[in-house]
Amino acid sequence: MTREMQLAVARLAERGQFPVKALSPVRQALEELRALQQSWRAELRTASAAMLTQQCYRFLAALGLVYRSCLGLEADSLLPERSASPMRRRVTASRGAATVWKKLALEFAEVLSWARNLFQAHGLAIAARAVSSVSLQSWPERAKILADQAEYTDAANQCDGAEVAAQSVALLRELDDAELVHALASLALEFLTPPSARVKSQGSALADAGLIDRLPANLKALSAAIRSCGEWLEDHQEAFLPAAEWIVNVTAGLRQDLDDYADLAVTAWKFSDLVDMISVAEGVAEPFGNRQWLEKAVQQCVATADVGGSAGELTIPPVSPGVAAEIPTGRLYVQTQKLGQVLAYPRQLLMPLLAAASGEQTPTGPVLRWRSPDGQYEAALVLAAPRSSQWVLRFYTTAGQRANQLVGEPYCLGGCAGRIGPEAVVKFDRNSLERCREDLYLEVGKPPQRWIPAAPTQVSQQADATP
């Protein structure tokens, strides 16, 4: 997903719509960490409880933004090396010529080291304070007011436009900060809570035993508030078009391996739809249209093919033009499950397809295809003829070779779950899917990503020669 967002940003940059400044939000976060470092060194023990709570919140928000960016690839692991955590750095930064990110990391090396060490030593206490008084309750109401202002702002009035843009950025940053705080607080609770960590926290000026005990409940409340705001944003993305430049800058700076880190990856989900919205508004991408159009596009994808031979054509009712590649890319399970009828072959189409497969006299029947959200892999479900009791799901690279990299990965096909077998092949009893009560979707990996129904593509006969 990160790669696709950044490709969209690159297309916007090529058109000259936005001067992309990926370092700008990250540098701002680093400056905020530096200011906190100086403040806490001078007056940590004399600061009021309210001030400490606000500062802890800002600390986690800034640190989360830094580690969500490419700068996180240049920094040391956020969690202690003994932690069996998903935040271990997997991508090694280039040792060659210094990049702009490496230069930025060197410029703020002392601040980064201080922030990382502080989080490891007192992350639990900081998290407990940070989430103790977060309130997003009025966010949807304020966002609705902003949406009304954005709708009626005179395009010729630059002052009004600049004010609405500033308010849009402020509201998005408020939601983004809350998500980043939730992400780092969750990490602290999960990985920094052995007895030794709690003992250390009690001696810190930041610590409050009562707040630490209430941290799980406070995190749950914050998660519910974030979810409510996210639902409003999902339905009113156009209200934040004035914040397009900030959205593009943040997205352009996301680390390439962000999808490997679930807690931080979730904070970037909102940017995917926002970047799509900006691309459409700027004429870089075509609008996807409504749900009905998307379902018709999925139907357009269904065709017959013979893996290594030929198969008869299925008769499918004419539908309006649509290309499978235009369907929006997949999300992780929590977000894709509500798009089932879009990112799946509709059940009402599957039933006549199965009937057609049962009438085939060739060894192989129709083939349904999916592609992974990152475009690196494809899957083909071969609907076998009556003389076979099995259907076969095969995974390939886009070059047509077996995707052996996926062997052992979990999958779920229309409710039938398991792990991808040797040679990237899965075999099903045909009755299991014929009894399917859901649209035929495909999810792969952990956390699961929903793959996209795709138009048939040519698959290497050599790759298909063996079962």
XYZ file of C-alpha atoms in Angstrom:
467
model
C 0.000 0.000 0.000
C 2.829 2.428 0.838
C 4.420 1.848 -2.563
C 1.156 2.578 -4.365
C 0.572 5.788 -2.412
C 4.055 7.010 -3.220
C 3.616 6.171 -6.901
C 0.488 8.338 -6.879
C 2.448 11.142 -5.217
C 5.177 10.761 -7.844
C 2.578 11.188 -10.595
C 1.318 14.355 -8.915
C 4.891 15.644 -8.705
C 5.524 14.855 -12.381
C 2.523 16.934 -13.358
C 3.890 19.816 -11.313
C 0.803 20.065 -9.111
C 2.774 20.021 -5.862
C 6.359 20.817 -4.867
C 6.918 17.663 -2.795
C 8.782 18.372 0.452
C 8.922 15.011 2.183
C 11.428 16.159 4.808
C 9.338 19.106 5.981
C 6.903 17.286 8.361
C 9.723 15.115 9.700
C 12.020 18.044 10.380
C 9.165 19.771 12.202
C 8.709 16.669 14.405
C 12.442 16.542 15.122
C 12.459 20.210 16.120
C 9.584 19.488 18.483
C 11.540 16.617 20.051
C 14.545 18.893 20.460
C 12.407 21.514 22.210
C 11.013 18.841 24.560
C 14.511 17.599 25.298
C 15.620 21.070 26.343
C 12.460 21.693 28.357
C 12.616 18.405 30.270
C 16.281 18.811 31.064
C 15.550 22.183 32.620
C 12.212 21.758 34.386
C 10.902 18.186 34.247
C 10.547 17.808 38.033
C 8.857 21.171 38.482
C 6.357 20.915 35.600
C 2.669 20.613 36.454
C 0.802 17.365 35.868
C -1.249 18.967 33.082
C 1.889 20.229 31.365
C 3.573 16.812 31.624
C 0.537 15.117 30.109
C 0.556 17.489 27.143
C 4.304 17.103 26.673
C 4.141 13.305 26.818
C 1.447 13.370 24.161
C 3.547 15.595 21.906
C 6.596 13.384 22.502
C 4.852 10.219 21.290
C 3.215 11.961 18.329
C 6.525 13.434 17.128
C 8.493 10.223 17.730
C 5.856 8.164 15.921
C 5.934 10.447 12.886
C 9.738 10.186 12.754
C 9.756 6.384 12.881
C 6.922 6.178 10.352
C 9.050 8.122 7.883
C 12.121 7.133 5.877
C 14.184 8.569 8.707
C 13.152 5.505 10.722
C 15.316 3.440 8.373
C 18.346 5.472 9.449
C 17.599 5.297 13.190
C 18.203 2.459 15.611
C 15.355 0.162 16.652
C 12.752 1.932 18.752
C 12.425 -1.048 21.103
C 15.121 -2.887 23.065
C 16.927 -5.543 21.052
C 15.674 -8.248 23.423
C 12.073 -7.547 22.366
C 10.597 -10.019 19.907
C 8.720 -7.126 18.362
C 7.435 -6.125 14.922
C 9.316 -2.842 15.225
C 12.725 -4.397 14.553
C 14.296 -2.642 11.590
C 14.279 -4.994 8.593
C 15.427 -2.709 5.793
C 19.052 -1.641 5.885
C 19.733 1.911 4.831
C 22.202 2.422 2.025
C 25.827 2.583 3.114
C 26.799 4.403 -0.052
C 26.433 8.088 -0.770
C 24.691 9.997 2.001
C 21.014 10.515 1.293
C 18.947 13.463 2.401
C 17.470 11.248 5.085
C 20.862 10.155 6.305
C 21.944 13.793 6.479
C 18.845 14.661 8.470
C 19.515 11.743 10.822
C 23.078 12.951 11.365
C 21.885 16.500 11.999
C 19.505 15.299 14.744
C 21.526 12.266 15.895
C 21.737 13.443 19.504
C 18.001 14.169 19.676
C 17.132 10.802 18.102
C 19.348 8.944 20.568
C 17.814 10.808 23.511
C 14.245 10.159 22.361
C 14.881 6.468 21.688
C 16.576 5.908 25.052
C 13.839 7.798 26.880
C 11.130 5.726 25.212
C 12.872 2.468 26.065
C 13.436 3.468 29.692
C 10.158 5.265 30.464
C 7.877 4.550 27.489
C 5.246 2.943 29.702
C 4.999 5.967 31.996
C 4.994 8.384 29.044
C 2.270 6.404 27.295
C 0.133 6.287 30.438
C 0.247 10.069 30.777
C -0.173 10.743 27.061
C -3.462 8.860 26.669
C -4.934 9.832 30.045
C -6.755 12.923 28.832
C -7.018 12.661 25.036
C -10.337 13.825 23.669
C -11.402 13.677 20.031
C -15.079 13.959 20.903
C -15.575 17.295 19.139
C -13.428 16.388 16.106
C -16.296 15.335 13.779
C -18.276 18.476 14.637
C -15.294 20.725 13.972
C -14.569 18.830 10.761
C -18.165 19.355 9.599
C -17.813 23.100 10.168
C -14.589 23.027 8.168
C -16.302 21.113 5.348
C -18.989 23.793 5.132
C -16.357 26.523 5.061
C -14.363 24.745 2.357
C -17.478 24.321 0.216
C -18.385 27.997 0.255
C -14.916 29.567 0.240
C -14.488 31.935 -2.668
C -11.706 30.543 -4.828
C -10.617 34.078 -5.672
C -10.190 35.002 -2.016
C -6.705 33.775 -1.187
C -6.976 34.832 2.459
C -10.042 32.679 3.065
C -8.462 29.832 1.119
C -5.265 29.959 3.161
C -7.225 29.986 6.425
C -9.317 26.980 5.407
C -6.156 25.155 4.289
C -4.504 25.835 7.647
C -7.573 24.569 9.505
C -7.676 21.446 7.302
C -4.044 20.663 8.076
C -4.594 21.294 11.791
C -7.563 18.894 11.946
C -5.796 16.170 9.984
C -2.681 16.543 12.130
C -4.825 16.268 15.254
C -6.228 12.942 14.068
C -2.848 11.759 12.806
C -1.184 12.658 16.122
C -3.827 10.697 18.028
C -3.223 7.639 15.852
C 0.555 7.912 16.288
C 0.192 8.265 20.064
C -2.072 5.209 20.116
C 0.451 3.241 18.031
C 3.442 3.983 20.264
C 1.451 3.625 23.472
C 0.313 0.183 22.295
C 3.923 -0.789 21.623
C 4.957 0.428 25.060
C 2.176 -1.526 26.743
C 2.994 -4.719 24.836
C 6.782 -4.679 24.836
C 7.857 -2.441 27.719
C 5.813 -3.974 30.526
C 7.942 -6.661 32.190
C 8.313 -6.194 35.966
C 11.699 -4.536 35.546
C 10.209 -1.851 33.332
C 7.432 -1.105 35.834
C 9.950 -0.774 38.663
C 12.053 1.632 36.638
C 8.990 3.672 35.767
C 8.070 4.169 39.410
C 11.281 6.131 39.942
C 10.667 8.448 37.045
C 9.279 11.974 37.436
C 6.954 11.021 34.602
C 5.482 8.004 36.379
C 2.041 7.677 37.897
C 1.131 4.168 39.041
C -2.598 4.849 38.787
C -2.310 6.045 35.189
C -0.232 3.008 34.272
C -2.934 0.718 35.645
C -5.586 2.564 33.611
C -3.543 2.545 30.403
C -5.317 -0.433 28.742
C -8.767 1.090 29.339
C -7.624 4.529 28.178
C -6.122 3.014 25.026
C -9.404 1.272 24.291
C -11.306 4.558 24.657
C -8.814 6.358 22.414
C -9.159 3.636 19.789
C -12.945 4.063 19.755
C -12.606 7.838 19.354
C -10.126 7.422 16.495
C -12.438 4.958 14.779
C -15.344 7.415 14.980
C -13.247 10.200 13.460
C -11.947 7.875 10.766
C -15.470 6.925 9.726
C -16.370 10.589 9.317
C -13.205 11.223 7.314
C -13.915 8.271 5.059
C -17.271 9.782 4.087
C -16.045 13.381 3.711
C -12.557 13.183 2.232
C -13.188 16.102 -0.120
C -13.373 18.415 2.897
C -9.613 17.995 3.310
C -8.629 18.803 -0.255
C -7.273 22.192 0.966
C -4.699 20.186 2.988
C -3.447 18.436 -0.157
C 0.095 19.788 0.025
C 0.589 18.570 3.610
C -0.963 15.180 2.766
C 1.385 14.755 -0.198
C 4.442 15.735 1.854
C 3.644 13.256 4.641
C 2.874 10.444 2.197
C 6.033 11.036 0.178
C 8.133 10.537 3.303
C 6.643 7.214 4.476
C 9.182 4.446 4.985
C 9.179 1.788 2.284
C 8.744 -1.111 4.722
C 5.898 0.504 6.666
C 3.512 -2.366 5.933
C 5.774 -4.610 8.025
C 4.926 -2.607 11.163
C 1.228 -3.045 11.853
C 0.808 -0.397 14.572
C 2.387 2.388 12.522
C 0.993 1.132 9.202
C -2.564 1.628 10.460
C -1.863 5.336 10.970
C -1.179 5.711 7.223
C -4.349 4.045 5.950
C -6.213 7.329 5.780
C -3.602 8.828 3.459
C -4.257 6.203 0.787
C -7.831 7.354 0.138
C -6.866 11.005 0.553
C -4.107 10.702 -2.062
C -6.573 8.965 -4.408
C -8.994 11.846 -3.865
C -6.283 14.421 -4.613
C -5.225 12.544 -7.753
C -8.774 12.587 -9.063
C -9.225 16.280 -8.195
C -5.994 17.181 -9.996
C -6.849 15.127 -13.076
C -4.053 12.616 -12.544
C -6.447 9.684 -12.041
C -9.957 8.887 -13.176
C -12.755 8.650 -10.598
C -13.715 5.136 -9.694
C -17.416 5.911 -9.814
C -20.046 4.279 -7.678
C -20.381 0.827 -6.169
C -22.526 -0.433 -9.025
C -19.864 0.491 -11.571
C -17.235 -1.313 -9.515
C -19.304 -4.471 -9.311
C -19.718 -4.377 -13.066
C -15.965 -3.936 -13.435
C -15.442 -7.076 -11.368
C -17.875 -8.980 -13.579
C -15.891 -7.817 -16.586
C -12.884 -9.632 -15.126
C -14.474 -13.066 -15.239
C -13.420 -15.024 -18.311
C -12.448 -18.524 -19.294
C -8.886 -19.627 -19.737
C -7.049 -22.900 -19.951
C -3.839 -23.240 -17.993
C -1.669 -24.854 -20.649
C -4.490 -25.421 -23.175
C -7.796 -23.928 -24.269
C -11.275 -23.754 -22.791
C -14.630 -22.698 -24.075
C -15.874 -19.149 -23.582
C -18.470 -18.475 -20.900
C -21.518 -16.474 -21.819
C -21.571 -13.424 -19.569
C -24.190 -10.663 -19.886
C -22.793 -7.474 -21.442
C -21.671 -4.920 -18.877
C -20.495 -1.340 -19.036
C -16.777 -0.858 -19.800
C -14.443 -1.415 -16.894
C -10.869 -2.480 -16.307
C -9.946 -4.514 -13.268
C -6.743 -2.540 -12.720
C -8.864 0.539 -12.030
C -10.372 -1.013 -8.928
C -8.866 0.585 -5.789
C -6.071 -1.376 -4.177
C -6.650 -3.610 -1.179
C -6.402 -2.716 2.480
C -5.553 -4.849 5.480
C -8.395 -7.023 6.707
C -10.065 -4.518 9.038
C -10.522 -2.065 6.199
C -11.154 -4.442 3.301
C -13.832 -6.580 4.892
C -16.446 -3.863 4.289
C -15.512 -3.769 0.585
C -16.367 -7.429 0.056
C -18.675 -6.937 -2.905
C -16.067 -4.804 -4.643
C -12.856 -6.748 -3.968
C -14.438 -10.138 -4.638
C -16.191 -12.053 -7.366
C -19.893 -11.524 -6.554
C -21.667 -14.661 -5.346
C -24.550 -14.070 -7.753
C -22.030 -14.282 -10.590
C -20.212 -17.269 -9.083
C -23.214 -19.594 -9.161
C -23.715 -19.599 -12.965
C -19.932 -19.758 -13.320
C -19.844 -22.985 -11.296
C -22.654 -24.390 -13.367
C -20.689 -23.599 -16.522
C -17.605 -25.267 -15.081
C -19.605 -28.408 -14.333
C -20.502 -28.659 -18.000
C -16.933 -28.416 -19.270
C -15.557 -31.473 -21.054
C -11.922 -30.318 -20.911
C -9.546 -31.124 -18.016
C -9.667 -27.519 -16.894
C -12.576 -25.132 -16.681
C -12.826 -21.381 -16.229
C -10.125 -19.545 -14.290
C -10.690 -16.764 -11.763
C -7.735 -14.473 -11.146
C -6.558 -12.068 -8.472
C -3.531 -9.834 -8.105
C -1.831 -8.741 -4.884
C -2.261 -5.087 -3.839
C 1.435 -4.386 -4.496
C 1.184 -5.893 -7.986
C 3.984 -8.417 -7.381
C 1.910 -11.614 -7.407
C -1.072 -13.180 -9.130
C -3.334 -16.071 -8.183
C -5.378 -18.295 -10.471
C -8.243 -20.519 -9.308
C -8.804 -23.300 -11.808
C -12.402 -24.523 -11.722
C -11.937 -28.165 -12.685
C -14.193 -30.222 -14.904
C -16.604 -32.837 -13.425
C -14.130 -35.719 -13.551
C -12.008 -33.941 -10.940
C -13.196 -33.490 -7.361
C -10.668 -30.734 -6.717
C -10.151 -27.125 -7.617
C -6.624 -25.755 -7.699
C -5.428 -22.315 -6.596
C -1.963 -21.425 -7.907
C 0.197 -18.426 -7.027
C 2.588 -16.789 -9.491
C 4.921 -13.868 -9.775
C 4.011 -11.334 -12.438
C 6.737 -12.937 -14.577
C 4.657 -16.133 -14.651
C 6.861 -18.186 -12.310
C 5.610 -20.010 -9.253
C 5.551 -17.692 -6.239
C 7.551 -19.934 -3.926
C 8.122 -16.905 -1.684
C 4.511 -17.304 -0.545
C 4.769 -20.971 0.492
C 3.603 -21.309 4.091
C 1.733 -17.990 4.128
C -1.836 -18.093 5.491
C -4.694 -17.557 3.053
C -8.470 -17.409 3.057
C -10.511 -18.016 -0.084
C -14.199 -17.334 0.341
C -14.108 -18.566 3.941
C -11.841 -21.592 3.292
C -8.614 -20.963 5.210
C -5.230 -22.656 5.372
C -1.616 -22.185 4.326
C -0.149 -22.071 0.837
C 1.398 -25.440 0.041
C 4.591 -26.529 -1.737
C 5.101 -25.170 -5.249
C 2.710 -22.325 -4.282
C -0.329 -24.533 -4.862
C -3.519 -25.049 -2.839
C -6.050 -27.777 -3.628
C -9.704 -27.675 -2.526
C -12.509 -30.143 -2.395
C -14.901 -28.579 -4.896
C -17.853 -28.960 -2.506
C -16.218 -26.639 0.031
C -16.444 -23.631 -2.244
C -19.722 -24.642 -3.853
C -21.200 -24.319 -0.371
C -19.684 -20.854 -0.048
C -22.161 -18.320 1.305
C -19.910 -15.340 0.738
C -18.608 -13.467 -2.280
C -15.446 -15.185 -3.470
C -12.615 -13.113 -2.020
C -8.929 -13.957 -1.548
C -6.856 -12.820 1.437
C -3.184 -13.638 1.901
C -0.626 -12.998 4.650
C -0.671 -11.917 8.250
C -2.207 -9.466 8.815
C -4.331 -10.522 5.833
C -4.418 -8.385 2.714
C -7.349 -8.697 0.365
C -6.275 -9.331 -3.206
C -7.959 -7.680 -6.163
C -10.038 -9.526 -8.766
C -8.035 -9.059 -11.962
C -8.552 -9.542 -15.658
C -7.004 -12.793 -16.948
C -3.309 -12.572 -17.741
C -1.091 -14.885 -19.743
C 0.529 -17.463 -17.473
C 3.614 -19.443 -18.410
C 2.688 -22.919 -19.651
C 5.923 -24.225 -18.208
C 4.973 -22.899 -14.769
C 1.585 -24.577 -15.082
C 2.832 -27.910 -16.356
C 2.990 -29.514 -12.911
C 0.185 -29.585 -10.304
